[in-house]
Amino acid sequence: MQALAILAALGLNDIRNVRRDALLGWMFLLPLLYVAMARWLVPLIDGNIAFDLSPYYGLIMALVGLATPSMLFGVIIGFMLLDEKDDRTLIAMRVTPLPILGYILSLIHI
């Protein structure tokens, strides 16, 4: 029960960190930008190459729509871990009842 309270507090802290950092805040809008760019750039590219991409539009959009948010999610977690390493938060986390692996896993469940 105490570990759940710690995870809830860490989740709120992570949300505050993302809201404070402008780069991390913009990361949530990047998937929409990538999908919009793919929507208009793929047909443009298709008109300038010898290979016909039109049968693959759905596959390309699915790849951009599904892979990009998961990659950006990983980038956000990486930047948060890097910030917390710089602030020496990970060293302070060693004295809590939550193990370091539990803390890192808590970042995945933002």
mmCIF file of N, CA, C and O in Angstrom:
data_model
loop_
_atom_site.group_PDB
_atom_site.id
_atom_site.type_symbol
_atom_site.label_atom_id
_atom_site.label_comp_id
_atom_site.label_asym_id
_atom_site.label_seq_id
_atom_site.Cartn_x
_atom_site.Cartn_y
_atom_site.Cartn_z
ATOM 1 N N MET A 1 0.818 -1.190 0.000
ATOM 2 C CA MET A 1 0.000 0.000 0.000
ATOM 3 C C MET A 1 0.864 1.256 0.000
ATOM 4 O O MET A 1 0.534 2.227 -0.662
ATOM 5 N N GLN A 2 1.965 1.213 0.720
ATOM 6 C CA GLN A 2 2.861 2.356 0.769
ATOM 7 C C GLN A 2 3.514 2.568 -0.602
ATOM 8 O O GLN A 2 3.732 3.701 -1.014
ATOM 9 N N ALA A 3 3.803 1.467 -1.306
ATOM 10 C CA ALA A 3 4.404 1.586 -2.635
ATOM 11 C C ALA A 3 3.444 2.257 -3.606
ATOM 12 O O ALA A 3 3.864 3.033 -4.471
ATOM 13 N N LEU A 4 2.141 1.997 -3.479
ATOM 14 C CA LEU A 4 1.165 2.651 -4.354
ATOM 15 C C LEU A 4 1.107 4.151 -4.107
ATOM 16 O O LEU A 4 0.973 4.937 -5.045
ATOM 17 N N ALA A 5 1.212 4.544 -2.849
ATOM 18 C CA ALA A 5 1.228 5.973 -2.534
ATOM 19 C C ALA A 5 2.473 6.641 -3.115
ATOM 20 O O ALA A 5 2.405 7.763 -3.631
ATOM 21 N N ILE A 6 3.591 5.940 -3.046
ATOM 22 C CA ILE A 6 4.827 6.481 -3.614
ATOM 23 C C ILE A 6 4.697 6.599 -5.128
ATOM 24 O O ILE A 6 5.076 7.609 -5.721
ATOM 25 N N LEU A 7 4.132 5.571 -5.778
ATOM 26 C CA LEU A 7 3.946 5.622 -7.230
ATOM 27 C C LEU A 7 3.009 6.760 -7.632
ATOM 28 O O LEU A 7 3.242 7.434 -8.637
ATOM 29 N N ALA A 8 1.961 6.973 -6.868
ATOM 30 C CA ALA A 8 1.039 8.076 -7.171
ATOM 31 C C ALA A 8 1.746 9.422 -7.041
ATOM 32 O O ALA A 8 1.583 10.312 -7.884
ATOM 33 N N ALA A 9 2.545 9.572 -6.003
ATOM 34 C CA ALA A 9 3.289 10.825 -5.821
ATOM 35 C C ALA A 9 4.306 11.030 -6.937
ATOM 36 O O ALA A 9 4.479 12.148 -7.438
ATOM 37 N N LEU A 10 4.961 9.948 -7.330
ATOM 38 C CA LEU A 10 5.934 10.056 -8.419
ATOM 39 C C LEU A 10 5.244 10.415 -9.734
ATOM 40 O O LEU A 10 5.772 11.187 -10.533
ATOM 41 N N GLY A 11 4.069 9.852 -9.960
ATOM 42 C CA GLY A 11 3.322 10.167 -11.177
ATOM 43 C C GLY A 11 2.945 11.631 -11.237
ATOM 44 O O GLY A 11 3.085 12.277 -12.283
ATOM 45 N N LEU A 12 2.488 12.181 -10.126
ATOM 46 C CA LEU A 12 2.163 13.617 -10.086
ATOM 47 C C LEU A 12 3.402 14.474 -10.307
ATOM 48 O O LEU A 12 3.358 15.491 -10.997
ATOM 49 N N ASN A 13 4.515 14.050 -9.721
ATOM 50 C CA ASN A 13 5.767 14.779 -9.905
ATOM 51 C C ASN A 13 6.210 14.739 -11.370
ATOM 52 O O ASN A 13 6.674 15.752 -11.906
ATOM 53 N N ASP A 14 6.062 13.592 -12.015
ATOM 54 C CA ASP A 14 6.445 13.476 -13.420
ATOM 55 C C ASP A 14 5.568 14.345 -14.307
ATOM 56 O O ASP A 14 6.054 14.973 -15.251
ATOM 57 N N ILE A 15 4.284 14.413 -14.006
ATOM 58 C CA ILE A 15 3.386 15.270 -14.786
ATOM 59 C C ILE A 15 3.797 16.726 -14.631
ATOM 60 O O ILE A 15 3.831 17.485 -15.603
ATOM 61 N N ARG A 16 4.156 17.134 -13.417
ATOM 62 C CA ARG A 16 4.625 18.508 -13.188
ATOM 63 C C ARG A 16 5.914 18.783 -13.953
ATOM 64 O O ARG A 16 6.097 19.863 -14.531
ATOM 65 N N ASN A 17 6.822 17.806 -13.968
ATOM 66 C CA ASN A 17 8.085 17.987 -14.691
ATOM 67 C C ASN A 17 7.850 18.137 -16.189
ATOM 68 O O ASN A 17 8.506 18.946 -16.846
ATOM 69 N N VAL A 18 6.932 17.365 -16.732
ATOM 70 C CA VAL A 18 6.642 17.456 -18.163
ATOM 71 C C VAL A 18 6.003 18.804 -18.481
ATOM 72 O O VAL A 18 6.318 19.430 -19.492
ATOM 73 N N ARG A 19 5.116 19.276 -17.616
ATOM 74 C CA ARG A 19 4.470 20.575 -17.849
ATOM 75 C C ARG A 19 5.456 21.728 -17.735
ATOM 76 O O ARG A 19 5.324 22.739 -18.415
ATOM 77 N N ARG A 20 6.453 21.596 -16.876
ATOM 78 C CA ARG A 20 7.432 22.662 -16.676
ATOM 79 C C ARG A 20 8.432 22.759 -17.825
ATOM 80 O O ARG A 20 8.888 23.837 -18.168
ATOM 81 N N ASP A 21 8.810 21.625 -18.387
ATOM 82 C CA ASP A 21 9.823 21.586 -19.435
ATOM 83 C C ASP A 21 9.154 21.796 -20.791
ATOM 84 O O ASP A 21 8.336 20.983 -21.223
ATOM 85 N N ALA A 22 9.493 22.865 -21.466
ATOM 86 C CA ALA A 22 8.854 23.199 -22.746
ATOM 87 C C ALA A 22 9.123 22.133 -23.804
ATOM 88 O O ALA A 22 8.240 21.803 -24.599
ATOM 89 N N LEU A 23 10.328 21.578 -23.813
ATOM 90 C CA LEU A 23 10.654 20.552 -24.812
ATOM 91 C C LEU A 23 9.772 19.327 -24.639
ATOM 92 O O LEU A 23 9.221 18.807 -25.611
ATOM 93 N N LEU A 24 9.609 18.877 -23.428
ATOM 94 C CA LEU A 24 8.771 17.706 -23.179
ATOM 95 C C LEU A 24 7.303 18.004 -23.463
ATOM 96 O O LEU A 24 6.562 17.131 -23.911
ATOM 97 N N GLY A 25 6.885 19.220 -23.216
ATOM 98 C CA GLY A 25 5.512 19.599 -23.520
ATOM 99 C C GLY A 25 5.225 19.546 -25.012
ATOM 100 O O GLY A 25 4.153 19.103 -25.435
ATOM 101 N N TRP A 26 6.176 19.990 -25.814
ATOM 102 C CA TRP A 26 5.988 19.953 -27.268
ATOM 103 C C TRP A 26 6.052 18.538 -27.812
ATOM 104 O O TRP A 26 5.550 18.276 -28.911
ATOM 105 N N MET A 27 6.677 17.629 -27.104
ATOM 106 C CA MET A 27 6.787 16.243 -27.570
ATOM 107 C C MET A 27 5.411 15.593 -27.755
ATOM 108 O O MET A 27 5.256 14.711 -28.578
ATOM 109 N N PHE A 28 4.415 16.052 -26.991
ATOM 110 C CA PHE A 28 3.089 15.472 -27.123
ATOM 111 C C PHE A 28 2.401 15.912 -28.412
ATOM 112 O O PHE A 28 1.488 15.256 -28.887
ATOM 113 N N LEU A 29 2.827 17.026 -28.982
ATOM 114 C CA LEU A 29 2.236 17.511 -30.228
ATOM 115 C C LEU A 29 2.959 16.980 -31.468
ATOM 116 O O LEU A 29 2.416 17.052 -32.570
ATOM 117 N N LEU A 30 4.165 16.473 -31.307
ATOM 118 C CA LEU A 30 4.926 16.007 -32.453
ATOM 119 C C LEU A 30 4.273 14.864 -33.233
ATOM 120 O O LEU A 30 4.366 14.858 -34.453
ATOM 121 N N PRO A 31 3.613 13.891 -32.598
ATOM 122 C CA PRO A 31 2.963 12.856 -33.418
ATOM 123 C C PRO A 31 1.933 13.437 -34.387
ATOM 124 O O PRO A 31 1.838 12.986 -35.532
ATOM 125 N N LEU A 32 1.196 14.446 -33.953
ATOM 126 C CA LEU A 32 0.231 15.078 -34.857
ATOM 127 C C LEU A 32 0.938 15.764 -36.015
ATOM 128 O O LEU A 32 0.484 15.701 -37.161
ATOM 129 N N LEU A 33 2.060 16.408 -35.731
ATOM 130 C CA LEU A 33 2.837 17.056 -36.781
ATOM 131 C C LEU A 33 3.389 16.024 -37.759
ATOM 132 O O LEU A 33 3.345 16.229 -38.978
ATOM 133 N N TYR A 34 3.896 14.912 -37.251
ATOM 134 C CA TYR A 34 4.445 13.870 -38.123
ATOM 135 C C TYR A 34 3.375 13.251 -39.007
ATOM 136 O O TYR A 34 3.613 12.991 -40.181
ATOM 137 N N VAL A 35 2.211 13.021 -38.462
ATOM 138 C CA VAL A 35 1.121 12.460 -39.265
ATOM 139 C C VAL A 35 0.698 13.458 -40.343
ATOM 140 O O VAL A 35 0.475 13.072 -41.499
ATOM 141 N N ALA A 36 0.624 14.730 -39.991
ATOM 142 C CA ALA A 36 0.258 15.750 -40.983
ATOM 143 C C ALA A 36 1.322 15.842 -42.075
ATOM 144 O O ALA A 36 0.983 15.932 -43.271
ATOM 145 N N MET A 37 2.583 15.798 -41.685
ATOM 146 C CA MET A 37 3.650 15.845 -42.689
ATOM 147 C C MET A 37 3.602 14.622 -43.589
ATOM 148 O O MET A 37 3.758 14.748 -44.811
ATOM 149 N N ALA A 38 3.369 13.449 -43.013
ATOM 150 C CA ALA A 38 3.293 12.231 -43.827
ATOM 151 C C ALA A 38 2.096 12.294 -44.766
ATOM 152 O O ALA A 38 2.172 11.835 -45.910
ATOM 153 N N ARG A 39 1.017 12.865 -44.294
ATOM 154 C CA ARG A 39 -0.200 12.962 -45.118
ATOM 155 C C ARG A 39 0.048 13.760 -46.385
ATOM 156 O O ARG A 39 -0.469 13.440 -47.442
ATOM 157 N N TRP A 40 0.842 14.824 -46.291
ATOM 158 C CA TRP A 40 1.062 15.654 -47.466
ATOM 159 C C TRP A 40 2.386 15.375 -48.175
ATOM 160 O O TRP A 40 2.499 15.627 -49.371
ATOM 161 N N LEU A 41 3.383 14.871 -47.476
ATOM 162 C CA LEU A 41 4.673 14.622 -48.119
ATOM 163 C C LEU A 41 4.724 13.304 -48.882
ATOM 164 O O LEU A 41 5.401 13.226 -49.906
ATOM 165 N N VAL A 42 4.040 12.281 -48.410
ATOM 166 C CA VAL A 42 4.082 10.988 -49.108
ATOM 167 C C VAL A 42 3.511 11.105 -50.522
ATOM 168 O O VAL A 42 4.146 10.635 -51.475
ATOM 169 N N PRO A 43 2.354 11.745 -50.733
ATOM 170 C CA PRO A 43 1.904 11.905 -52.119
ATOM 171 C C PRO A 43 2.846 12.765 -52.965
ATOM 172 O O PRO A 43 3.020 12.521 -54.153
ATOM 173 N N LEU A 44 3.492 13.758 -52.339
ATOM 174 C CA LEU A 44 4.446 14.593 -53.063
ATOM 175 C C LEU A 44 5.656 13.769 -53.499
ATOM 176 O O LEU A 44 6.123 13.878 -54.632
ATOM 177 N N ILE A 45 6.144 12.943 -52.584
ATOM 178 C CA ILE A 45 7.275 12.065 -52.901
ATOM 179 C C ILE A 45 6.861 11.049 -53.950
ATOM 180 O O ILE A 45 7.624 10.721 -54.862
ATOM 181 N N ASP A 46 5.637 10.546 -53.838
ATOM 182 C CA ASP A 46 5.139 9.540 -54.773
ATOM 183 C C ASP A 46 5.112 10.081 -56.207
ATOM 184 O O ASP A 46 5.378 9.350 -57.154
ATOM 185 N N GLY A 47 4.836 11.351 -56.374
ATOM 186 C CA GLY A 47 4.814 11.934 -57.714
ATOM 187 C C GLY A 47 6.194 12.141 -58.305
ATOM 188 O O GLY A 47 6.326 12.356 -59.511
ATOM 189 N N ASN A 48 7.236 12.068 -57.470
ATOM 190 C CA ASN A 48 8.596 12.347 -57.945
ATOM 191 C C ASN A 48 9.506 11.134 -58.021
ATOM 192 O O ASN A 48 10.687 11.287 -58.301
ATOM 193 N N ILE A 49 8.983 9.944 -57.756
ATOM 194 C CA ILE A 49 9.806 8.738 -57.873
ATOM 195 C C ILE A 49 9.175 7.807 -58.896
ATOM 196 O O ILE A 49 8.003 7.941 -59.257
ATOM 197 N N ALA A 50 9.952 6.841 -59.349
ATOM 198 C CA ALA A 50 9.480 5.925 -60.390
ATOM 199 C C ALA A 50 8.567 4.835 -59.822
ATOM 200 O O ALA A 50 7.802 4.219 -60.550
ATOM 201 N N PHE A 51 8.608 4.592 -58.541
ATOM 202 C CA PHE A 51 7.827 3.534 -57.903
ATOM 203 C C PHE A 51 6.496 4.112 -57.410
ATOM 204 O O PHE A 51 6.445 5.211 -56.880
ATOM 205 N N ASP A 52 5.430 3.354 -57.592
ATOM 206 C CA ASP A 52 4.094 3.813 -57.185
ATOM 207 C C ASP A 52 3.852 3.482 -55.710
ATOM 208 O O ASP A 52 3.781 2.317 -55.331
ATOM 209 N N LEU A 53 3.729 4.510 -54.894
ATOM 210 C CA LEU A 53 3.501 4.319 -53.455
ATOM 211 C C LEU A 53 2.026 4.269 -53.077
ATOM 212 O O LEU A 53 1.706 3.959 -51.929
ATOM 213 N N SER A 54 1.142 4.588 -53.988
ATOM 214 C CA SER A 54 -0.272 4.715 -53.619
ATOM 215 C C SER A 54 -0.872 3.456 -52.998
ATOM 216 O O SER A 54 -1.705 3.569 -52.100
ATOM 217 N N PRO A 55 -0.469 2.225 -53.382
ATOM 218 C CA PRO A 55 -1.033 1.066 -52.670
ATOM 219 C C PRO A 55 -0.563 0.963 -51.215
ATOM 220 O O PRO A 55 -1.155 0.249 -50.421
ATOM 221 N N TYR A 56 0.490 1.681 -50.883
ATOM 222 C CA TYR A 56 1.084 1.574 -49.552
ATOM 223 C C TYR A 56 0.770 2.767 -48.654
ATOM 224 O O TYR A 56 1.322 2.881 -47.561
ATOM 225 N N TYR A 57 -0.092 3.678 -49.085
ATOM 226 C CA TYR A 57 -0.430 4.849 -48.279
ATOM 227 C C TYR A 57 -0.950 4.451 -46.902
ATOM 228 O O TYR A 57 -0.555 5.023 -45.892
ATOM 229 N N GLY A 58 -1.845 3.497 -46.858
ATOM 230 C CA GLY A 58 -2.398 3.056 -45.569
ATOM 231 C C GLY A 58 -1.331 2.492 -44.651
ATOM 232 O O GLY A 58 -1.311 2.781 -43.447
ATOM 233 N N LEU A 59 -0.429 1.696 -45.209
ATOM 234 C CA LEU A 59 0.647 1.109 -44.413
ATOM 235 C C LEU A 59 1.618 2.185 -43.905
ATOM 236 O O LEU A 59 2.030 2.157 -42.740
ATOM 237 N N ILE A 60 1.935 3.128 -44.767
ATOM 238 C CA ILE A 60 2.839 4.203 -44.365
ATOM 239 C C ILE A 60 2.207 5.049 -43.258
ATOM 240 O O ILE A 60 2.850 5.371 -42.256
ATOM 241 N N MET A 61 0.940 5.384 -43.415
ATOM 242 C CA MET A 61 0.262 6.190 -42.391
ATOM 243 C C MET A 61 0.129 5.414 -41.077
ATOM 244 O O MET A 61 0.250 5.994 -40.000
ATOM 245 N N ALA A 62 -0.119 4.112 -41.163
ATOM 246 C CA ALA A 62 -0.193 3.300 -39.945
ATOM 247 C C ALA A 62 1.156 3.262 -39.243
ATOM 248 O O ALA A 62 1.229 3.374 -38.013
ATOM 249 N N LEU A 63 2.224 3.126 -40.022
ATOM 250 C CA LEU A 63 3.563 3.111 -39.433
ATOM 251 C C LEU A 63 3.876 4.437 -38.750
ATOM 252 O O LEU A 63 4.338 4.469 -37.609
ATOM 253 N N VAL A 64 3.600 5.533 -39.432
ATOM 254 C CA VAL A 64 3.866 6.856 -38.848
ATOM 255 C C VAL A 64 2.963 7.087 -37.639
ATOM 256 O O VAL A 64 3.401 7.583 -36.603
ATOM 257 N N GLY A 65 1.700 6.696 -37.758
ATOM 258 C CA GLY A 65 0.743 6.934 -36.672
ATOM 259 C C GLY A 65 0.978 6.085 -35.443
ATOM 260 O O GLY A 65 0.657 6.497 -34.333
ATOM 261 N N LEU A 66 1.552 4.897 -35.616
ATOM 262 C CA LEU A 66 1.766 4.010 -34.471
ATOM 263 C C LEU A 66 3.190 4.048 -33.934
ATOM 264 O O LEU A 66 3.404 3.978 -32.732
ATOM 265 N N ALA A 67 4.169 4.135 -34.805
ATOM 266 C CA ALA A 67 5.562 4.069 -34.363
ATOM 267 C C ALA A 67 6.033 5.392 -33.762
ATOM 268 O O ALA A 67 6.773 5.399 -32.778
ATOM 269 N N THR A 68 5.605 6.494 -34.330
ATOM 270 C CA THR A 68 6.080 7.795 -33.864
ATOM 271 C C THR A 68 5.698 8.086 -32.416
ATOM 272 O O THR A 68 6.562 8.480 -31.630
ATOM 273 N N PRO A 69 4.433 7.903 -32.014
ATOM 274 C CA PRO A 69 4.125 8.179 -30.597
ATOM 275 C C PRO A 69 4.889 7.288 -29.630
ATOM 276 O O PRO A 69 5.322 7.756 -28.575
ATOM 277 N N SER A 70 5.111 6.025 -29.986
ATOM 278 C CA SER A 70 5.842 5.153 -29.066
ATOM 279 C C SER A 70 7.309 5.561 -28.979
ATOM 280 O O SER A 70 7.905 5.504 -27.902
ATOM 281 N N MET A 71 7.892 6.006 -30.085
ATOM 282 C CA MET A 71 9.277 6.486 -30.029
ATOM 283 C C MET A 71 9.370 7.755 -29.181
ATOM 284 O O MET A 71 10.290 7.903 -28.375
ATOM 285 N N LEU A 72 8.427 8.660 -29.359
ATOM 286 C CA LEU A 72 8.450 9.896 -28.592
ATOM 287 C C LEU A 72 8.197 9.638 -27.112
ATOM 288 O O LEU A 72 8.737 10.335 -26.250
ATOM 289 N N PHE A 73 7.389 8.636 -26.810
ATOM 290 C CA PHE A 73 7.176 8.251 -25.412
ATOM 291 C C PHE A 73 8.502 7.820 -24.789
ATOM 292 O O PHE A 73 8.834 8.217 -23.665
ATOM 293 N N GLY A 74 9.279 7.054 -25.530
ATOM 294 C CA GLY A 74 10.597 6.642 -25.062
ATOM 295 C C GLY A 74 11.539 7.818 -24.892
ATOM 296 O O GLY A 74 12.329 7.875 -23.949
ATOM 297 N N VAL A 75 11.458 8.788 -25.795
ATOM 298 C CA VAL A 75 12.295 9.985 -25.698
ATOM 299 C C VAL A 75 11.941 10.785 -24.450
ATOM 300 O O VAL A 75 12.825 11.264 -23.739
ATOM 301 N N ILE A 76 10.646 10.915 -24.173
ATOM 302 C CA ILE A 76 10.220 11.652 -22.982
ATOM 303 C C ILE A 76 10.735 10.972 -21.724
ATOM 304 O O ILE A 76 11.265 11.629 -20.822
ATOM 305 N N ILE A 77 10.599 9.651 -21.648
ATOM 306 C CA ILE A 77 11.095 8.919 -20.483
ATOM 307 C C ILE A 77 12.609 9.077 -20.363
ATOM 308 O O ILE A 77 13.143 9.296 -19.270
ATOM 309 N N GLY A 78 13.319 9.002 -21.487
ATOM 310 C CA GLY A 78 14.768 9.170 -21.457
ATOM 311 C C GLY A 78 15.185 10.543 -20.965
ATOM 312 O O GLY A 78 16.103 10.673 -20.148
ATOM 313 N N PHE A 79 14.508 11.591 -21.453
ATOM 314 C CA PHE A 79 14.836 12.945 -20.998
ATOM 315 C C PHE A 79 14.506 13.125 -19.519
ATOM 316 O O PHE A 79 15.244 13.810 -18.794
ATOM 317 N N MET A 80 13.407 12.530 -19.071
ATOM 318 C CA MET A 80 13.068 12.640 -17.651
ATOM 319 C C MET A 80 14.110 11.944 -16.782
ATOM 320 O O MET A 80 14.516 12.473 -15.739
ATOM 321 N N LEU A 81 14.567 10.763 -17.206
ATOM 322 C CA LEU A 81 15.607 10.067 -16.450
ATOM 323 C C LEU A 81 16.911 10.857 -16.458
ATOM 324 O O LEU A 81 17.612 10.918 -15.441
ATOM 325 N N LEU A 82 17.220 11.468 -17.591
ATOM 326 C CA LEU A 82 18.434 12.268 -17.665
ATOM 327 C C LEU A 82 18.351 13.490 -16.747
ATOM 328 O O LEU A 82 19.322 13.812 -16.047
ATOM 329 N N ASP A 83 17.199 14.155 -16.732
ATOM 330 C CA ASP A 83 17.012 15.291 -15.820
ATOM 331 C C ASP A 83 17.152 14.863 -14.367
ATOM 332 O O ASP A 83 17.763 15.563 -13.558
ATOM 333 N N GLU A 84 16.571 13.718 -14.048
ATOM 334 C CA GLU A 84 16.620 13.264 -12.658
ATOM 335 C C GLU A 84 18.005 12.763 -12.282
ATOM 336 O O GLU A 84 18.404 12.855 -11.129
ATOM 337 N N LYS A 85 18.749 12.271 -13.259
ATOM 338 C CA LYS A 85 20.130 11.904 -12.978
ATOM 339 C C LYS A 85 20.953 13.163 -12.716
ATOM 340 O O LYS A 85 21.773 13.198 -11.801
ATOM 341 N N ASP A 86 20.726 14.199 -13.520
ATOM 342 C CA ASP A 86 21.445 15.467 -13.318
ATOM 343 C C ASP A 86 21.102 16.104 -11.982
ATOM 344 O O ASP A 86 21.961 16.717 -11.351
ATOM 345 N N ASP A 87 19.853 15.973 -11.556
ATOM 346 C CA ASP A 87 19.431 16.544 -10.270
ATOM 347 C C ASP A 87 19.761 15.633 -9.089
ATOM 348 O O ASP A 87 19.439 15.971 -7.960
ATOM 349 N N ARG A 88 20.344 14.492 -9.371
ATOM 350 C CA ARG A 88 20.695 13.475 -8.365
ATOM 351 C C ARG A 88 19.465 12.937 -7.630
ATOM 352 O O ARG A 88 19.535 12.551 -6.473
ATOM 353 N N THR A 89 18.347 12.936 -8.321
ATOM 354 C CA THR A 89 17.121 12.401 -7.729
ATOM 355 C C THR A 89 17.200 10.886 -7.590
ATOM 356 O O THR A 89 16.684 10.321 -6.630
ATOM 357 N N LEU A 90 17.846 10.231 -8.558
ATOM 358 C CA LEU A 90 17.929 8.764 -8.504
ATOM 359 C C LEU A 90 18.721 8.288 -7.290
ATOM 360 O O LEU A 90 18.421 7.241 -6.727
ATOM 361 N N ILE A 91 19.716 9.070 -6.870
ATOM 362 C CA ILE A 91 20.472 8.703 -5.668
ATOM 363 C C ILE A 91 19.577 8.839 -4.433
ATOM 364 O O ILE A 91 19.590 7.988 -3.546
ATOM 365 N N ALA A 92 18.776 9.893 -4.392
ATOM 366 C CA ALA A 92 17.875 10.090 -3.258
ATOM 367 C C ALA A 92 16.777 9.030 -3.225
ATOM 368 O O ALA A 92 16.260 8.707 -2.155
ATOM 369 N N MET A 93 16.427 8.482 -4.374
ATOM 370 C CA MET A 93 15.369 7.466 -4.430
ATOM 371 C C MET A 93 15.787 6.157 -3.764
ATOM 372 O O MET A 93 14.951 5.337 -3.415
ATOM 373 N N ARG A 94 17.068 5.950 -3.568
ATOM 374 C CA ARG A 94 17.548 4.700 -2.961
ATOM 375 C C ARG A 94 17.098 4.524 -1.517
ATOM 376 O O ARG A 94 17.072 3.417 -1.011
ATOM 377 N N VAL A 95 16.753 5.604 -0.833
ATOM 378 C CA VAL A 95 16.360 5.489 0.572
ATOM 379 C C VAL A 95 14.853 5.276 0.731
ATOM 380 O O VAL A 95 14.392 5.063 1.839
ATOM 381 N N THR A 96 14.086 5.325 -0.340
ATOM 382 C CA THR A 96 12.647 5.100 -0.248
ATOM 383 C C THR A 96 12.360 3.607 -0.269
ATOM 384 O O THR A 96 13.202 2.809 -0.689
ATOM 385 N N PRO A 97 11.157 3.200 0.171
ATOM 386 C CA PRO A 97 10.816 1.780 0.146
ATOM 387 C C PRO A 97 10.657 1.228 -1.279
ATOM 388 O O PRO A 97 10.692 0.024 -1.481
ATOM 389 N N LEU A 98 10.515 2.111 -2.256
ATOM 390 C CA LEU A 98 10.373 1.686 -3.640
ATOM 391 C C LEU A 98 11.764 1.456 -4.225
ATOM 392 O O LEU A 98 12.605 2.351 -4.204
ATOM 393 N N PRO A 99 12.029 0.251 -4.751
ATOM 394 C CA PRO A 99 13.354 0.025 -5.339
ATOM 395 C C PRO A 99 13.531 0.855 -6.607
ATOM 396 O O PRO A 99 12.571 1.320 -7.207
ATOM 397 N N ILE A 100 14.782 1.022 -7.014
ATOM 398 C CA ILE A 100 15.090 1.833 -8.196
ATOM 399 C C ILE A 100 14.387 1.271 -9.431
ATOM 400 O O ILE A 100 13.889 2.035 -10.257
ATOM 401 N N LEU A 101 14.318 -0.050 -9.557
ATOM 402 C CA LEU A 101 13.614 -0.649 -10.698
ATOM 403 C C LEU A 101 12.135 -0.281 -10.664
ATOM 404 O O LEU A 101 11.542 0.019 -11.707
ATOM 405 N N GLY A 102 11.548 -0.248 -9.489
ATOM 406 C CA GLY A 102 10.155 0.174 -9.367
ATOM 407 C C GLY A 102 9.963 1.621 -9.787
ATOM 408 O O GLY A 102 8.955 1.975 -10.397
ATOM 409 N N TYR A 103 10.952 2.445 -9.474
ATOM 410 C CA TYR A 103 10.873 3.847 -9.879
ATOM 411 C C TYR A 103 10.939 3.979 -11.399
ATOM 412 O O TYR A 103 10.169 4.709 -12.009
ATOM 413 N N ILE A 104 11.858 3.266 -12.017
ATOM 414 C CA ILE A 104 11.988 3.316 -13.474
ATOM 415 C C ILE A 104 10.735 2.756 -14.131
ATOM 416 O O ILE A 104 10.248 3.297 -15.129
ATOM 417 N N LEU A 105 10.171 1.702 -13.562
ATOM 418 C CA LEU A 105 8.919 1.162 -14.105
ATOM 419 C C LEU A 105 7.769 2.134 -13.910
ATOM 420 O O LEU A 105 6.838 2.169 -14.712
ATOM 421 N N SER A 106 7.831 2.964 -12.872
ATOM 422 C CA SER A 106 6.771 3.952 -12.675
ATOM 423 C C SER A 106 6.783 5.010 -13.772
ATOM 424 O O SER A 106 5.743 5.588 -14.098
ATOM 425 N N LEU A 107 7.935 5.268 -14.359
ATOM 426 C CA LEU A 107 8.012 6.224 -15.467
ATOM 427 C C LEU A 107 7.277 5.703 -16.699
ATOM 428 O O LEU A 107 6.742 6.479 -17.474
ATOM 429 N N ILE A 108 7.251 4.407 -16.847
ATOM 430 C CA ILE A 108 6.591 3.815 -18.013
ATOM 431 C C ILE A 108 5.081 3.965 -17.904
ATOM 432 O O ILE A 108 4.378 4.074 -18.899
ATOM 433 N N HIS A 109 4.548 4.027 -16.688
ATOM 434 C CA HIS A 109 3.113 4.098 -16.476
ATOM 435 C C HIS A 109 2.666 5.513 -16.139
ATOM 436 O O HIS A 109 1.899 5.728 -15.221
ATOM 437 N N ILE A 110 3.148 6.488 -16.892
ATOM 438 C CA ILE A 110 2.781 7.898 -16.656
ATOM 439 C C ILE A 110 1.326 8.073 -16.973
ATOM 440 O O ILE A 110 0.808 7.650 -17.938
#
